[in-house]
Coordinates of C-alpha atoms and ligand atoms in Angstrom, one line a residue:
M1 CA 95.1 114.3 145.7
A2 CA 95.0 110.5 144.9
S3 CA 98.2 108.8 145.8
K4 CA 100.1 107.0 143.0
N5 CA 99.3 103.7 144.7
S6 CA 95.5 104.2 144.8
V7 CA 94.9 105.3 141.2
A8 CA 96.9 103.9 138.3
A9 CA 98.6 106.8 136.4
D10 CA 97.9 107.2 132.7
G11 CA 99.6 104.4 130.9
D12 CA 100.0 102.2 134.0
D13 CA 96.8 100.3 133.8
P14 CA 97.0 96.7 132.6
E15 CA 95.4 97.5 129.3
S16 CA 97.9 100.2 128.5
Q17 CA 100.7 97.9 129.6
Q18 CA 99.4 95.2 127.3
Q19 CA 99.2 97.7 124.4
T20 CA 102.8 98.8 125.0
K21 CA 104.0 95.2 125.1
L22 CA 102.1 94.3 121.9
K23 CA 103.7 97.3 120.1
Q24 CA 107.3 96.6 121.1
F25 CA 109.5 95.4 118.3
F26 CA 111.5 92.3 119.0
S27 CA 113.7 90.1 116.8
A28 CA 112.4 86.7 115.9
G29 CA 115.7 85.3 117.2
R30 CA 117.4 82.1 116.2
G31 CA 115.6 79.5 118.3
F32 CA 116.6 76.0 117.2
W33 CA 118.9 77.4 114.6
S34 CA 121.4 79.2 116.9
D35 CA 124.3 77.4 115.3
V36 CA 123.5 78.5 111.7
P37 CA 125.9 81.1 110.5
D38 CA 124.5 84.7 110.0
A39 CA 125.2 84.6 106.3
E40 CA 123.0 81.5 105.9
W41 CA 120.2 82.6 108.3
N42 CA 119.9 86.0 106.5
D43 CA 119.8 84.4 103.1
F44 CA 116.2 83.8 101.9
R45 CA 117.3 80.8 99.9
W46 CA 118.5 79.1 103.1
Q47 CA 115.2 79.9 104.8
L48 CA 113.2 78.5 101.9
K49 CA 115.4 75.3 101.8
H50 CA 114.9 74.7 105.5
R51 CA 111.2 75.2 105.8
I52 CA 109.3 73.0 108.2
T53 CA 107.2 70.8 105.9
T54 CA 106.7 67.5 107.7
L55 CA 105.0 66.1 110.7
D56 CA 108.3 64.7 112.0
Q57 CA 109.9 68.1 111.9
L58 CA 106.9 69.6 113.7
R59 CA 107.0 66.9 116.4
R60 CA 110.7 67.6 117.0
L61 CA 110.5 71.4 117.0
L62 CA 107.1 71.7 118.8
P63 CA 106.9 69.1 121.6
T64 CA 103.5 70.6 122.6
L65 CA 101.9 69.6 119.3
T66 CA 98.2 68.8 120.2
P67 CA 96.3 65.8 118.9
E68 CA 94.2 68.2 116.7
E69 CA 97.3 69.7 115.2
E70 CA 98.9 66.3 114.7
A71 CA 95.8 64.9 113.0
G72 CA 95.5 68.0 110.9
T73 CA 99.2 67.9 109.8
R74 CA 98.8 64.2 108.7
L75 CA 96.0 65.3 106.3
A76 CA 97.4 68.7 105.4
N77 CA 99.1 67.7 102.3
T78 CA 95.8 66.6 100.7
K79 CA 94.4 70.1 101.0
L80 CA 97.0 72.8 101.6
A81 CA 100.6 71.9 102.2
L82 CA 102.4 72.6 105.5
A83 CA 105.3 75.0 105.1
I84 CA 106.8 77.4 107.6
T85 CA 110.0 79.3 107.3
P86 CA 112.4 78.9 110.3
Y87 CA 112.3 82.6 110.8
F88 CA 108.5 82.7 111.1
F89 CA 108.5 79.5 113.2
N90 CA 110.5 81.3 115.8
L91 CA 107.5 83.6 116.5
I92 CA 105.4 80.7 117.7
D93 CA 105.1 80.5 121.5
A94 CA 105.5 76.7 122.1
S95 CA 104.0 77.0 125.6
D96 CA 100.7 78.4 124.3
E97 CA 98.3 76.1 122.4
N98 CA 96.4 79.1 121.4
C99 CA 99.3 81.1 120.2
P100 CA 98.0 83.5 117.4
I101 CA 101.0 82.8 115.2
R102 CA 100.6 79.0 115.6
R103 CA 96.9 79.1 114.7
Q104 CA 97.7 80.7 111.4
V105 CA 100.3 78.2 110.1
I106 CA 99.9 74.9 111.9
P107 CA 97.2 72.7 110.4
R108 CA 94.4 71.5 112.6
I109 CA 91.9 68.6 112.0
E110 CA 89.0 71.1 111.8
E111 CA 90.4 72.0 108.3
T112 CA 89.0 68.7 107.0
R113 CA 85.5 69.6 108.0
T114 CA 83.6 71.5 105.4
A115 CA 80.3 73.3 106.4
S116 CA 77.6 73.3 103.7
W117 CA 78.0 77.0 103.1
E118 CA 81.8 76.8 102.6
M119 CA 83.4 76.7 99.1
S120 CA 86.7 75.9 97.5
D121 CA 86.6 79.1 95.5
P122 CA 84.6 81.5 97.8
C123 CA 85.3 84.6 95.8
G124 CA 84.2 83.1 92.5
E125 CA 87.6 83.8 90.9
D126 CA 87.5 80.9 88.4
E127 CA 84.2 82.2 87.0
H128 CA 85.8 85.6 86.2
S129 CA 88.9 84.1 84.6
P130 CA 89.0 84.9 80.9
V131 CA 92.5 83.2 80.5
P132 CA 94.3 80.9 83.0
G133 CA 95.7 82.8 85.9
L134 CA 93.9 86.1 85.2
V135 CA 90.8 87.3 87.0
H136 CA 88.9 90.2 85.6
R137 CA 86.2 90.8 88.2
Y138 CA 86.1 94.7 88.3
P139 CA 85.8 97.0 85.4
D140 CA 89.2 98.7 85.3
R141 CA 91.6 96.2 87.0
V142 CA 92.8 92.6 86.8
L143 CA 94.3 90.1 89.2
F144 CA 97.3 88.5 87.6
L145 CA 98.2 85.2 89.3
V146 CA 101.9 84.6 88.8
T147 CA 102.7 81.5 90.8
D148 CA 101.1 78.9 93.1
R149 CA 103.8 79.0 95.7
C150 CA 104.2 80.9 99.0
A151 CA 107.0 81.1 101.5
S152 CA 104.6 79.6 104.2
Y153 CA 101.0 78.6 103.9
C154 CA 98.2 80.3 105.8
R155 CA 95.6 77.8 107.0
Y156 CA 92.7 80.1 106.0
C157 CA 94.0 80.8 102.5
T158 CA 91.2 81.9 100.1
R159 CA 93.2 80.3 97.3
S160 CA 94.0 77.1 99.0
R161 CA 92.6 75.3 96.0
L162 CA 95.4 76.7 94.0
V163 CA 98.5 77.4 96.2
S164 CA 100.9 74.7 97.2
N165 CA 99.4 72.3 94.7
A166 CA 98.4 69.9 97.5
A167 CA 94.8 69.8 96.1
G168 CA 96.1 68.9 92.7
Y169 CA 94.6 72.1 91.2
D170 CA 95.9 72.4 87.7
F171 CA 97.4 75.9 87.9
H172 CA 99.7 76.9 85.1
P173 CA 100.0 80.6 84.6
E174 CA 100.5 81.4 81.0
Y175 CA 102.1 84.8 81.1
D176 CA 101.9 85.3 77.3
K177 CA 98.1 84.8 77.4
Q178 CA 97.7 86.9 80.5
L179 CA 99.8 89.7 79.0
D180 CA 98.0 89.5 75.7
Y181 CA 94.6 89.8 77.4
I182 CA 95.7 93.0 79.2
R183 CA 97.1 94.4 75.9
Q184 CA 93.8 93.8 74.2
H185 CA 91.7 95.4 77.0
P186 CA 92.4 99.1 77.1
E187 CA 90.0 99.5 80.1
V188 CA 92.5 97.7 82.3
R189 CA 94.5 100.5 84.0
D190 CA 95.5 98.6 87.2
V191 CA 97.2 95.2 87.5
L192 CA 97.6 93.4 90.8
L193 CA 100.2 90.7 90.8
S194 CA 99.4 88.0 93.3
G195 CA 99.3 84.3 93.6
G196 CA 100.8 82.5 95.5
D197 CA 103.5 85.1 96.2
P198 CA 105.0 87.1 93.4
L199 CA 108.1 87.9 95.4
L200 CA 109.1 84.3 95.3
L201 CA 109.9 84.8 91.7
S202 CA 113.5 85.6 91.0
D203 CA 114.4 89.2 90.5
D204 CA 115.0 88.6 86.8
K205 CA 111.7 86.9 86.2
L206 CA 109.7 89.4 88.2
E207 CA 111.5 92.3 86.4
S208 CA 110.7 90.7 83.0
L209 CA 107.0 90.7 83.9
L210 CA 107.0 94.2 85.3
K211 CA 108.8 95.5 82.2
Q212 CA 106.2 93.9 79.9
L213 CA 103.4 95.3 81.9
R214 CA 104.9 98.8 82.0
A215 CA 105.2 98.7 78.2
I216 CA 101.4 98.5 77.9
P217 CA 100.3 102.2 77.5
H218 CA 97.0 101.9 79.2
V219 CA 98.4 100.2 82.3
E220 CA 98.7 103.1 84.7
F221 CA 99.3 101.4 88.0
L222 CA 100.9 98.2 89.3
R223 CA 100.4 96.5 92.6
I224 CA 102.0 93.4 94.2
G225 CA 100.1 91.5 96.9
T226 CA 102.6 89.6 99.1
R227 CA 103.1 88.1 102.5
I228 CA 106.9 87.7 101.9
P229 CA 107.9 90.7 104.1
I230 CA 106.2 89.0 107.0
F231 CA 107.1 85.3 106.4
L232 CA 110.5 85.9 104.8
P233 CA 111.8 89.4 105.4
Q234 CA 115.3 88.2 104.2
R235 CA 113.9 88.2 100.6
I236 CA 113.5 92.0 100.7
T237 CA 117.1 92.6 99.5
P238 CA 118.5 95.9 98.4
E239 CA 118.8 94.4 94.9
L240 CA 115.1 93.6 94.8
C241 CA 114.2 97.1 96.0
A242 CA 116.5 98.7 93.4
M243 CA 114.8 96.7 90.7
L244 CA 111.2 97.4 91.9
K245 CA 111.7 101.2 92.1
K246 CA 112.3 101.3 88.3
Y247 CA 108.6 100.4 87.8
H248 CA 106.7 103.1 89.6
P249 CA 103.9 103.8 90.2
L250 CA 104.1 100.5 92.0
F251 CA 102.3 99.8 95.3
I252 CA 102.7 96.8 97.6
S253 CA 100.0 95.3 99.8
V254 CA 101.4 93.2 102.6
H255 CA 99.4 90.9 104.8
S256 CA 99.9 90.7 108.5
N257 CA 97.3 89.8 111.2
H258 CA 99.0 90.1 114.6
P259 CA 101.3 92.7 116.1
R260 CA 103.8 90.0 117.0
E261 CA 104.4 89.4 113.3
L262 CA 106.0 92.9 113.1
T263 CA 109.5 92.1 114.3
T264 CA 112.6 94.2 113.9
E265 CA 113.4 92.2 110.8
V266 CA 110.1 92.9 109.3
R267 CA 110.3 96.6 110.2
D268 CA 113.7 96.8 108.5
A269 CA 112.4 95.0 105.4
L270 CA 109.4 97.3 105.1
G271 CA 111.7 100.3 105.6
R272 CA 113.7 99.2 102.6
L273 CA 110.6 99.0 100.4
A274 CA 109.4 102.4 101.7
D275 CA 112.8 103.9 101.0
A276 CA 112.5 102.6 97.4
G277 CA 109.4 104.9 97.2
I278 CA 106.9 102.1 97.3
P279 CA 103.6 103.1 99.0
L280 CA 102.8 100.2 101.4
G281 CA 99.3 99.0 102.5
N282 CA 98.3 96.1 104.7
Q283 CA 95.5 93.6 104.4
S284 CA 94.5 91.7 107.5
V285 CA 92.0 88.8 107.9
L286 CA 89.8 88.8 111.0
L287 CA 90.5 85.5 112.6
K288 CA 89.1 83.8 115.7
C289 CA 91.6 83.5 118.6
V290 CA 94.2 85.3 116.4
N291 CA 93.2 88.9 116.2
D292 CA 89.4 89.1 117.0
D293 CA 90.1 91.6 119.8
A294 CA 90.1 95.4 119.4
K295 CA 93.2 95.8 121.6
V296 CA 95.2 93.4 119.4
L297 CA 94.1 95.0 116.2
R298 CA 94.6 98.5 117.5
A299 CA 98.2 97.5 118.4
L300 CA 98.7 95.9 115.0
F301 CA 97.4 98.9 113.0
Q302 CA 99.4 101.4 115.1
K303 CA 102.5 99.3 114.8
L304 CA 102.0 99.1 111.0
L305 CA 102.0 102.9 110.8
M306 CA 105.3 102.8 112.7
C307 CA 106.6 100.6 109.9
R308 CA 105.3 103.1 107.3
V309 CA 102.5 100.8 106.2
R310 CA 98.9 102.1 106.0
P311 CA 96.3 99.5 107.2
Y312 CA 94.0 99.2 104.2
Y313 CA 91.5 96.3 104.5
L314 CA 90.3 94.1 107.3
Y315 CA 88.7 91.1 105.7
Q316 CA 85.9 89.1 107.1
C317 CA 87.3 85.6 106.7
D318 CA 86.1 84.1 103.4
L319 CA 83.9 81.1 103.4
I320 CA 86.8 78.9 102.4
S321 CA 86.3 75.1 103.1
G322 CA 87.5 74.1 106.5
S323 CA 87.9 77.5 108.0
A324 CA 84.9 77.7 110.4
H325 CA 87.2 77.3 113.5
L326 CA 89.0 80.5 112.4
R327 CA 85.9 82.6 111.5
T328 CA 84.2 85.2 113.7
S329 CA 80.8 86.7 113.3
V330 CA 80.3 89.9 111.3
R331 CA 78.6 91.3 114.4
H332 CA 81.8 90.8 116.3
G333 CA 83.8 92.4 113.5
L334 CA 81.5 95.5 113.6
E335 CA 81.9 95.7 117.4
I336 CA 85.7 95.8 116.9
M337 CA 85.4 98.5 114.2
E338 CA 83.3 100.5 116.6
K339 CA 86.2 100.4 119.1
L340 CA 88.7 101.6 116.5
R341 CA 87.0 104.4 114.5
G342 CA 87.4 107.7 116.4
H343 CA 89.4 106.0 119.2
T344 CA 92.7 106.1 117.2
T345 CA 94.3 107.8 114.3
G346 CA 92.2 107.6 111.1
Y347 CA 95.1 106.2 109.2
A348 CA 95.2 103.3 111.7
V349 CA 91.6 102.3 110.8
P350 CA 91.3 100.0 107.8
Q351 CA 88.1 99.4 105.8
Y352 CA 86.3 96.3 107.1
V353 CA 85.1 94.3 104.0
I354 CA 83.3 91.2 103.1
D355 CA 84.3 89.6 99.8
A356 CA 80.8 88.7 98.7
P357 CA 80.5 84.9 98.4
G358 CA 80.4 83.6 94.9
G359 CA 82.1 86.6 93.2
G360 CA 80.3 89.7 94.2
G361 CA 83.5 91.6 95.0
K362 CA 84.5 93.5 98.1
V363 CA 81.7 95.1 100.0
P364 CA 82.6 97.7 102.7
I365 CA 80.7 97.4 105.9
S366 CA 80.8 99.7 108.9
P367 CA 78.9 100.2 112.2
G368 CA 75.8 102.4 111.6
Y369 CA 76.8 106.0 112.0
V370 CA 73.9 107.3 109.9
L371 CA 70.8 107.1 112.2
S372 CA 68.3 108.5 109.7
H373 CA 68.3 110.2 106.4
N374 CA 65.5 112.1 104.6
N375 CA 65.1 115.0 102.3
D376 CA 65.9 117.5 105.0
R377 CA 68.6 116.1 107.1
V378 CA 71.0 113.4 107.9
V379 CA 71.1 112.3 111.5
I380 CA 74.5 110.9 112.5
R381 CA 76.2 109.8 115.6
N382 CA 79.9 110.0 116.5
F383 CA 82.2 107.5 118.0
E384 CA 81.1 108.6 121.5
G385 CA 77.4 108.0 120.7
K386 CA 76.6 111.7 120.5
V387 CA 73.9 112.5 117.9
F388 CA 74.2 115.4 115.4
E389 CA 72.2 116.5 112.4
Y390 CA 73.4 117.9 109.1
P391 CA 71.1 119.6 106.5
E392 CA 70.7 117.6 103.3
A393 CA 70.7 120.3 100.6
A394 CA 74.1 120.7 98.9
D395 CA 74.4 124.4 100.0
G396 CA 73.4 123.5 103.6
T397 CA 69.8 124.8 103.3
P398 CA 67.1 122.4 104.6
Q399 CA 64.9 121.4 101.7
S400 CA 61.5 121.8 103.5
K401 CA 60.1 124.7 105.5
A402 CA 60.7 124.8 109.2
G403 CA 58.0 123.2 111.2
R404 CA 57.6 120.2 109.0
T405 CA 57.6 117.0 111.1
L406 CA 60.7 115.1 110.6
E407 CA 60.9 111.5 111.1
E408 CA 62.5 110.4 114.3
P409 CA 65.9 108.9 113.9
E410 CA 65.6 105.2 113.5
L411 CA 68.2 103.9 115.9
V412 CA 70.4 101.4 114.2
Ligands
SF4_1 S1 100.5 84.1 101.7 FE1 98.5 84.6 100.7 S2 98.3 83.2 99.0 FE2 99.9 82.4 100.3 S3 98.9 80.9 101.7 FE3 98.9 82.9 102.7 S4 97.0 83.9 102.2 FE4 97.3 82.2 100.7

C-alpha cells in the first residue's frame, strides 16, 4: 500500500488545494476604512459617496500602481469613468499587479488603443433602438435601459459608450416613450431592465417602473441585469427585496467573473434575493488574466451554485474599443468549456456565447461533440473522448438497410 507521503491522497494535490481555496468564502474586510462605523460601512449610500474616482485616491490607496495603470487612469475619464466602491476595492490584492479583481476595474493605457476590428457599439444596439433607451433586437423581448450609472465601472464594458457619461454619449432614457413602445407591441412578452445598473435607482423609482410594466397585459416576464450584488452588496436591503417580490415572475441576472468576488457579503445579499423567491442567474465575461483558466471558472461556477445562482452565460469578450488586452481567443474559450462539460455538475456549466459583432445577437458555441451526422445516425463523443452512435430516425430505427456504407466520422 502506498504510504501517505508517497502518494497525495484525494483532495491533497495542489490543484485540489487551489480549488478549495478559491471556493472559500471570505469577507472583503475593512482595509483602509477600519475606522468607519459599521452603520456607515454597511450603508450603500455611504459606499457610493466614498467611491474611488480619482488618480490621487488610487495613488494613495494602491502604492503599487503601475505606469500603465497610472497613464490609463489619467485618460479614463475621456472614455469610461473610474469608480470603485470601497467594499470592492478591498478585494484587490495590492501586492499582485495581475490581480484578477484589479484588472477588471483599474484603467490601463491599453484601453486607449483601438484595433481596427473593435467598435464603440459592438452589439449594434443603437441600430435596433426604436425609441431612446430601448433595444428591440429579438422577436419577443426588449432591453430597457433605465440609467447610465453603475456602482463601479468594468473596464471591458460593452456599453462604455453609454455608461458613466465620460464619452459624452447623449443618453436620456425616456421612460414614457419606452413604456408606450412596449404597450403598443403585444409581441413583447419579456422585458430586461438594464443599463447602467437598475438597482441604483431608488426603491420608489424602480417600483414605479416595475408596476407600470406589470400593468401591461402581454408582459409575462421581467428581468433585471445587475452587478450591484457584486460591487455593492449593501444595496440588497430587506426593503428592496420586499419590494421586488411583489412583481413576480421576476428574474435577476448578476454578473461575476472570479470566485474571489463571491464574498460572505455577496453570499448573504444573494441569499436575501433568493429568499424573496427571485430566480438568480449569472453572466460572466471570459477575460484574459482574470478568469481564462478552467480551474478558476470551475471554482466560480461551483461557488455560484453555493450562493443559489445558476451560471447562465459565459460571454466571449465583445469587440469593444480598447479591450484587446482583456480578450482571449475563441479557441481558448472552447478548450475551457471542454474541461467543464461532463467534469462537473451540469448546472455549473453555462452556455458559452458570442454576441455576434454588429447586432447578430447571441450565438451559442460549444466544443464539437457531434462527430458526424447523416440520414442513418449521429456519431457523438462524450467528455472522455469515447465515441458513440445513435440512430437518426425518430423511433430509433436506422433509415437505411444494414450494410449500407456509412460515411466515416469526420473528426472535429
Ligand atoms: S456593471 Fe455592467 S453596465 Fe456597468 S460598467 Fe460593468 S459591465 Fe458595464
